[in-house]
Amino acid sequence: MSEAIKRGVDNALKRYVDYLSNNVELVTAVESWMKTLSYLVAGRISKSHSTVIAELMYSSSSLFTLFNDYMLRKRHGLHTLQGAGARRLKIALSCLEAVEVFIEIAARRYADPNIKWILIFCVELLKTIGRFVLQLKYKSGLRYFPLINRLNRKAIHMDGVEERTDDSQSSNNQSYYTLPHSGRQIKSVNTGSWQGVASAPVSVGKTVLDKGQMVGEALHNLQPLIHLGTEACFGAESWKPWIASIITDFASLGILKQLHYRYSKNENSELVRRKFILWMYLLRSPCYDRVTKQRLLRLLSVFQSIPGLRFIAGSIVAYLPEWQKTYFYTWNS
């Protein structure tokens, strides 16, 4: 009986993958419509449940996209993440990140506030453990956001070639050479056939982090737990969790940026993203409540008086309270 069920599931999955491969643009459009529908649903069903339902739809669309990208990569032999173990862990962490906001909003709506914070801590703890496993066991280098890049489906649909990023690496380790001083991995000249390479972007490998850089990346991974721990000790209204968190982020960036010349283009882009994210501290409490809020609302009221910007500014003003109540919106990095 179990064998018959397994064969039935395998056959159904094979038929779906065949359909997916032949209708990439249609499935991509369905994913986009699922996300759009989640925005339209918010506030249009029962107000007590609309936010939860909308976030459930958005999380489902993100998981659907991850699943489709995974199946397309598998179908076309494009699993370029280092090793099956690292790939599985990155997929698991990506799935957790896709549903974390839904978990928080559902807990806030249907459970005790203490349960909400316990779930938030458990999610952040699992993410931190997974990130340290990637860093220490699989030598994944700098952690990108997102962990798994969206698949270039147009390239697959047209000619079966996926655009590869710095996180990608051939399964043949002999095609790469590690520079002794910088730790940079580059393609060796004897990589085999050059067929199709001219039309594909050049890829360099990730940088192997030294001890100092490992400390900087470890601080970046620990920042959520440091913030949650200090908030549990001193309370959400205290400046101490905010200060501890921003010091951790600045220290991490300071260490990692010291040797920025060693990084690849994509790794430097990730550091620029982390630097830009520091501006988010202006929107994180208590700084937002005591410093930023009134100034931001005055600025948005000016935009609301401009006809072309009235709708956008009004939507931001209406959504800010809900956004501020959601930890994974304001504190994700």
Coordinates of C-alpha atoms in Angstrom, one line a residue:
M1 CA 0.0 0.0 0.0
S2 CA 2.8 2.4 1.0
E3 CA 4.7 1.6 -2.2
A4 CA 1.6 2.4 -4.3
I5 CA 1.1 5.7 -2.6
K6 CA 4.8 6.5 -3.1
R7 CA 4.6 5.7 -6.8
G8 CA 1.4 7.8 -7.1
V9 CA 3.1 10.8 -5.4
D10 CA 6.2 10.4 -7.6
N11 CA 4.1 10.2 -10.8
A12 CA 2.0 13.3 -9.8
L13 CA 5.2 15.2 -8.9
K14 CA 6.8 14.2 -12.2
R15 CA 3.7 15.4 -14.1
Y16 CA 3.8 18.7 -12.2
V17 CA 7.5 19.3 -13.0
D18 CA 6.9 18.5 -16.7
Y19 CA 4.0 21.1 -16.6
L20 CA 6.2 23.6 -14.7
S21 CA 9.1 23.3 -17.2
N22 CA 6.7 23.8 -20.1
N23 CA 4.8 26.7 -18.6
V24 CA 7.4 28.7 -16.7
E25 CA 5.9 32.1 -17.5
L26 CA 2.4 31.1 -16.5
V27 CA 3.5 29.6 -13.1
T28 CA 5.6 32.7 -12.5
A29 CA 2.5 34.9 -13.1
V30 CA 0.5 32.7 -10.7
E31 CA 3.2 33.3 -8.0
S32 CA 3.0 37.1 -8.6
W33 CA -0.8 37.1 -8.4
M34 CA -0.7 35.1 -5.2
K35 CA 1.4 37.9 -3.6
T36 CA -0.7 40.6 -5.1
L37 CA -3.9 39.0 -3.8
S38 CA -2.4 38.9 -0.3
Y39 CA -2.2 42.7 -0.4
L40 CA -5.8 43.0 -1.7
V41 CA -7.2 40.6 1.0
A42 CA -5.7 42.6 3.9
G43 CA -8.6 44.6 5.5
R44 CA -11.2 43.3 3.1
I45 CA -12.2 40.2 5.0
S46 CA -13.1 40.1 8.7
K47 CA -10.8 42.7 10.3
S48 CA -10.0 40.3 13.1
H49 CA -8.6 37.7 10.7
S50 CA -7.6 39.7 7.5
T51 CA -4.0 40.3 8.5
V52 CA -3.4 36.6 9.4
I53 CA -5.0 35.4 6.2
A54 CA -3.1 37.9 4.0
E55 CA 0.2 36.9 5.6
L56 CA -0.7 33.2 5.2
M57 CA -1.3 33.8 1.5
Y58 CA 2.0 35.8 1.2
S59 CA 4.0 33.1 3.0
S60 CA 2.4 30.4 0.9
S61 CA 3.4 32.2 -2.3
S62 CA 7.0 32.5 -1.1
L63 CA 7.1 28.8 -0.3
F64 CA 5.5 28.0 -3.7
T65 CA 8.2 30.0 -5.4
L66 CA 11.0 28.3 -3.4
F67 CA 9.5 24.9 -4.3
N68 CA 9.2 25.7 -8.0
D69 CA 12.8 27.1 -8.1
Y70 CA 14.0 23.9 -6.4
M71 CA 12.2 21.6 -8.8
L72 CA 13.4 23.6 -11.9
R73 CA 17.0 23.6 -10.6
K74 CA 16.7 19.8 -10.0
R75 CA 15.1 19.2 -13.5
H76 CA 17.9 21.2 -15.3
G77 CA 20.8 20.1 -13.1
L78 CA 21.4 23.6 -11.8
H79 CA 22.0 22.8 -8.1
T80 CA 25.0 25.0 -7.7
L81 CA 25.1 25.4 -3.9
Q82 CA 28.0 23.8 -2.2
G83 CA 27.1 20.3 -1.2
A84 CA 23.8 18.6 -0.5
G85 CA 24.0 19.3 3.2
A86 CA 24.5 23.0 2.7
R87 CA 21.8 23.1 0.1
R88 CA 19.3 21.4 2.4
L89 CA 20.1 23.7 5.3
K90 CA 19.8 26.8 3.1
I91 CA 16.4 25.6 1.8
A92 CA 15.2 24.9 5.4
L93 CA 16.3 28.3 6.6
S94 CA 14.7 30.0 3.5
C95 CA 11.4 28.2 4.3
L96 CA 11.6 29.4 7.9
E97 CA 12.2 33.0 6.8
A98 CA 9.3 32.7 4.5
V99 CA 6.8 31.8 7.3
E100 CA 8.3 33.7 10.2
V101 CA 6.1 36.8 9.8
F102 CA 3.0 34.6 9.6
I103 CA 4.0 32.7 12.8
E104 CA 4.4 36.0 14.6
I105 CA 1.2 37.6 13.4
A106 CA -0.8 34.4 14.1
A107 CA 0.6 34.1 17.6
R108 CA -0.1 37.8 18.3
R109 CA -3.7 37.3 17.1
Y110 CA -4.6 34.0 18.7
A111 CA -2.1 33.4 21.6
D112 CA -0.8 35.1 24.7
P113 CA 1.9 37.8 24.2
N114 CA 4.4 35.6 26.0
I115 CA 3.8 32.8 23.5
K116 CA 4.5 35.3 20.7
W117 CA 7.8 36.2 22.1
I118 CA 8.8 32.6 22.8
L119 CA 8.0 31.7 19.2
I120 CA 10.0 34.7 18.0
F121 CA 13.0 33.7 20.1
C122 CA 12.7 30.0 18.9
V123 CA 12.7 31.2 15.3
E124 CA 15.7 33.4 15.7
L125 CA 17.5 30.7 17.7
L126 CA 17.0 28.2 14.9
K127 CA 18.1 30.7 12.3
T128 CA 21.2 31.5 14.3
I129 CA 22.1 27.9 14.8
G130 CA 21.6 27.2 11.1
R131 CA 23.7 30.2 10.1
F132 CA 26.6 29.1 12.4
V133 CA 26.5 25.6 10.9
L134 CA 26.8 27.1 7.4
Q135 CA 29.6 29.3 8.5
L136 CA 31.6 26.8 10.6
K137 CA 30.9 23.5 9.0
Y138 CA 30.2 24.4 5.3
K139 CA 32.5 27.4 5.1
S140 CA 29.8 29.4 3.4
G141 CA 31.6 32.8 3.8
L142 CA 29.5 35.9 4.0
R143 CA 25.8 35.3 4.4
Y144 CA 23.8 36.8 1.6
F145 CA 20.2 38.0 1.7
P146 CA 18.3 36.1 0.5
L147 CA 20.1 32.9 1.3
I148 CA 19.0 31.4 -2.1
N149 CA 18.8 33.7 -5.0
R150 CA 15.7 33.6 -7.2
L151 CA 16.2 31.4 -10.2
N152 CA 16.7 33.1 -13.6
R153 CA 13.8 31.3 -15.2
K154 CA 13.9 33.3 -18.4
A155 CA 17.4 32.0 -19.1
I156 CA 16.3 28.4 -18.4
H157 CA 13.2 28.9 -20.6
M158 CA 15.3 30.3 -23.5
D159 CA 18.5 28.2 -23.5
G160 CA 18.8 26.2 -20.2
V161 CA 21.5 28.5 -18.8
E162 CA 21.1 29.9 -15.3
E163 CA 22.9 33.1 -14.3
R164 CA 25.2 32.2 -11.5
T165 CA 26.3 34.3 -8.6
D166 CA 29.2 34.4 -6.3
D167 CA 27.4 31.9 -4.1
S168 CA 27.4 29.4 -6.9
Q169 CA 30.1 26.9 -7.5
S170 CA 30.6 24.0 -9.8
S171 CA 30.3 20.6 -8.2
N172 CA 33.7 19.8 -9.6
N173 CA 36.0 21.3 -7.0
Q174 CA 39.0 20.9 -9.3
S175 CA 37.7 23.7 -11.4
Y176 CA 38.6 26.2 -8.7
Y177 CA 41.8 27.4 -7.2
T178 CA 42.1 29.1 -3.8
L179 CA 44.6 32.0 -3.7
P180 CA 47.0 31.4 -0.7
H181 CA 47.0 34.9 0.8
S182 CA 43.5 36.3 0.1
G183 CA 41.6 33.0 0.3
R184 CA 39.7 34.0 -2.9
Q185 CA 38.5 31.1 -5.0
I186 CA 38.8 31.6 -8.8
K187 CA 38.2 29.4 -11.8
S188 CA 41.2 27.6 -13.1
V189 CA 42.0 27.8 -16.8
N190 CA 41.5 24.1 -17.4
T191 CA 37.7 24.1 -16.7
G192 CA 36.9 22.0 -19.7
S193 CA 34.6 22.9 -22.5
W194 CA 34.1 26.6 -23.2
Q195 CA 30.8 26.0 -25.0
G196 CA 28.2 28.4 -23.9
V197 CA 30.5 30.3 -21.5
A198 CA 30.8 33.3 -23.7
S199 CA 27.2 34.2 -23.2
A200 CA 27.2 33.5 -19.4
P201 CA 28.4 36.0 -16.8
V202 CA 31.8 35.4 -15.3
S203 CA 31.6 33.9 -11.8
V204 CA 34.3 34.1 -9.1
G205 CA 34.0 32.0 -6.0
K206 CA 33.2 33.1 -2.4
T207 CA 36.0 34.4 -0.1
V208 CA 37.2 32.0 2.5
L209 CA 37.0 34.0 5.8
D210 CA 39.9 34.3 8.1
K211 CA 39.6 34.3 11.9
G212 CA 38.9 38.1 12.2
Q213 CA 36.3 38.0 9.4
M214 CA 34.7 34.9 11.1
V215 CA 34.3 37.0 14.3
G216 CA 32.7 39.8 12.3
E217 CA 30.2 37.4 10.6
A218 CA 29.5 35.7 13.9
L219 CA 28.5 39.1 15.4
H220 CA 26.2 39.6 12.5
N221 CA 24.6 36.2 13.1
L222 CA 24.3 36.8 16.9
Q223 CA 22.7 40.3 16.6
P224 CA 19.1 39.1 16.8
L225 CA 19.7 37.0 19.9
I226 CA 21.7 39.9 21.5
H227 CA 18.8 42.2 20.9
L228 CA 16.1 39.8 22.2
G229 CA 18.2 38.9 25.2
T230 CA 18.8 42.5 26.3
E231 CA 15.1 43.3 25.6
A232 CA 14.1 40.5 27.9
C233 CA 16.3 41.9 30.6
F234 CA 15.6 45.6 30.3
G235 CA 12.2 45.8 28.5
A236 CA 11.1 47.0 25.0
E237 CA 11.0 50.7 26.1
S238 CA 14.6 50.8 27.2
W239 CA 17.3 52.2 25.0
K240 CA 19.7 49.4 26.1
P241 CA 18.5 46.7 23.6
W242 CA 18.6 49.2 20.8
I243 CA 22.1 50.4 21.7
A244 CA 23.4 46.8 22.2
S245 CA 22.0 45.8 18.8
I246 CA 23.4 48.8 16.8
I247 CA 26.8 48.4 18.5
T248 CA 26.9 44.8 17.4
D249 CA 26.0 45.7 13.8
F250 CA 28.6 48.5 13.7
A251 CA 31.3 46.2 15.1
S252 CA 30.5 43.4 12.6
L253 CA 30.6 45.8 9.7
G254 CA 33.8 47.4 11.0
I255 CA 35.6 44.1 11.2
L256 CA 34.3 42.8 7.8
K257 CA 35.0 46.1 5.9
Q258 CA 38.7 46.2 7.0
L259 CA 39.6 43.7 4.3
H260 CA 36.9 44.7 1.7
Y261 CA 39.4 44.5 -1.1
R262 CA 39.5 40.7 -0.7
Y263 CA 35.8 40.3 -1.4
S264 CA 34.1 39.6 -4.7
K265 CA 31.7 42.1 -6.2
N266 CA 28.6 40.3 -4.8
E267 CA 30.2 40.1 -1.4
N268 CA 30.9 43.8 -1.4
S269 CA 27.3 44.4 -2.5
E270 CA 26.1 42.4 0.5
L271 CA 28.2 44.6 2.8
V272 CA 26.7 47.7 1.2
R273 CA 23.2 46.2 1.9
R274 CA 24.1 45.7 5.5
K275 CA 25.4 49.3 5.8
F276 CA 22.1 50.6 4.3
I277 CA 20.1 48.5 6.7
L278 CA 21.6 50.5 9.6
W279 CA 19.2 53.3 8.6
M280 CA 16.4 51.0 9.8
Y281 CA 17.4 51.8 13.4
L282 CA 15.6 55.1 12.9
L283 CA 12.4 53.0 12.5
R284 CA 13.1 50.7 15.4
S285 CA 11.7 51.4 18.9
P286 CA 12.4 53.2 21.1
C287 CA 14.2 55.5 18.6
Y288 CA 11.1 55.5 16.3
D289 CA 8.7 56.4 19.2
R290 CA 10.8 59.1 20.8
V291 CA 12.7 60.6 17.9
T292 CA 11.6 59.6 14.4
K293 CA 7.9 59.2 14.5
Q294 CA 6.6 62.8 14.6
R295 CA 9.2 64.0 12.1
L296 CA 8.3 61.1 9.7
L297 CA 4.6 61.8 10.0
R298 CA 5.1 65.5 9.3
L299 CA 7.1 64.7 6.2
L300 CA 4.4 62.2 5.0
S301 CA 1.7 64.8 5.6
V302 CA 3.5 67.1 3.2
F303 CA 3.6 64.3 0.6
Q304 CA -0.1 63.8 1.2
S305 CA -0.8 67.3 0.0
I306 CA 0.8 66.5 -3.4
P307 CA -1.7 64.9 -5.8
G308 CA 0.6 62.4 -7.3
L309 CA 1.9 61.2 -4.0
R310 CA -1.2 61.4 -1.9
F311 CA -2.2 57.7 -2.2
I312 CA 1.3 56.3 -1.5
A313 CA 1.9 58.6 1.5
G314 CA -1.6 57.8 2.9
S315 CA -1.0 54.1 2.6
I316 CA 2.3 54.4 4.4
V317 CA 0.7 56.4 7.2
A318 CA -2.1 53.8 7.5
Y319 CA 0.3 50.8 7.5
L320 CA 3.0 52.2 9.8
P321 CA 1.3 51.1 13.1
E322 CA 0.9 47.5 11.9
W323 CA 4.4 47.4 10.6
Q324 CA 5.8 48.7 13.9
K325 CA 3.9 46.0 15.8
T326 CA 5.6 43.2 13.8
Y327 CA 9.1 42.3 15.1
F328 CA 10.2 40.5 11.9
Y329 CA 9.3 43.5 9.8
T330 CA 11.3 46.0 11.8
W331 CA 14.2 43.9 13.2
N332 CA 15.0 41.5 10.3
S333 CA 18.5 41.9 8.9

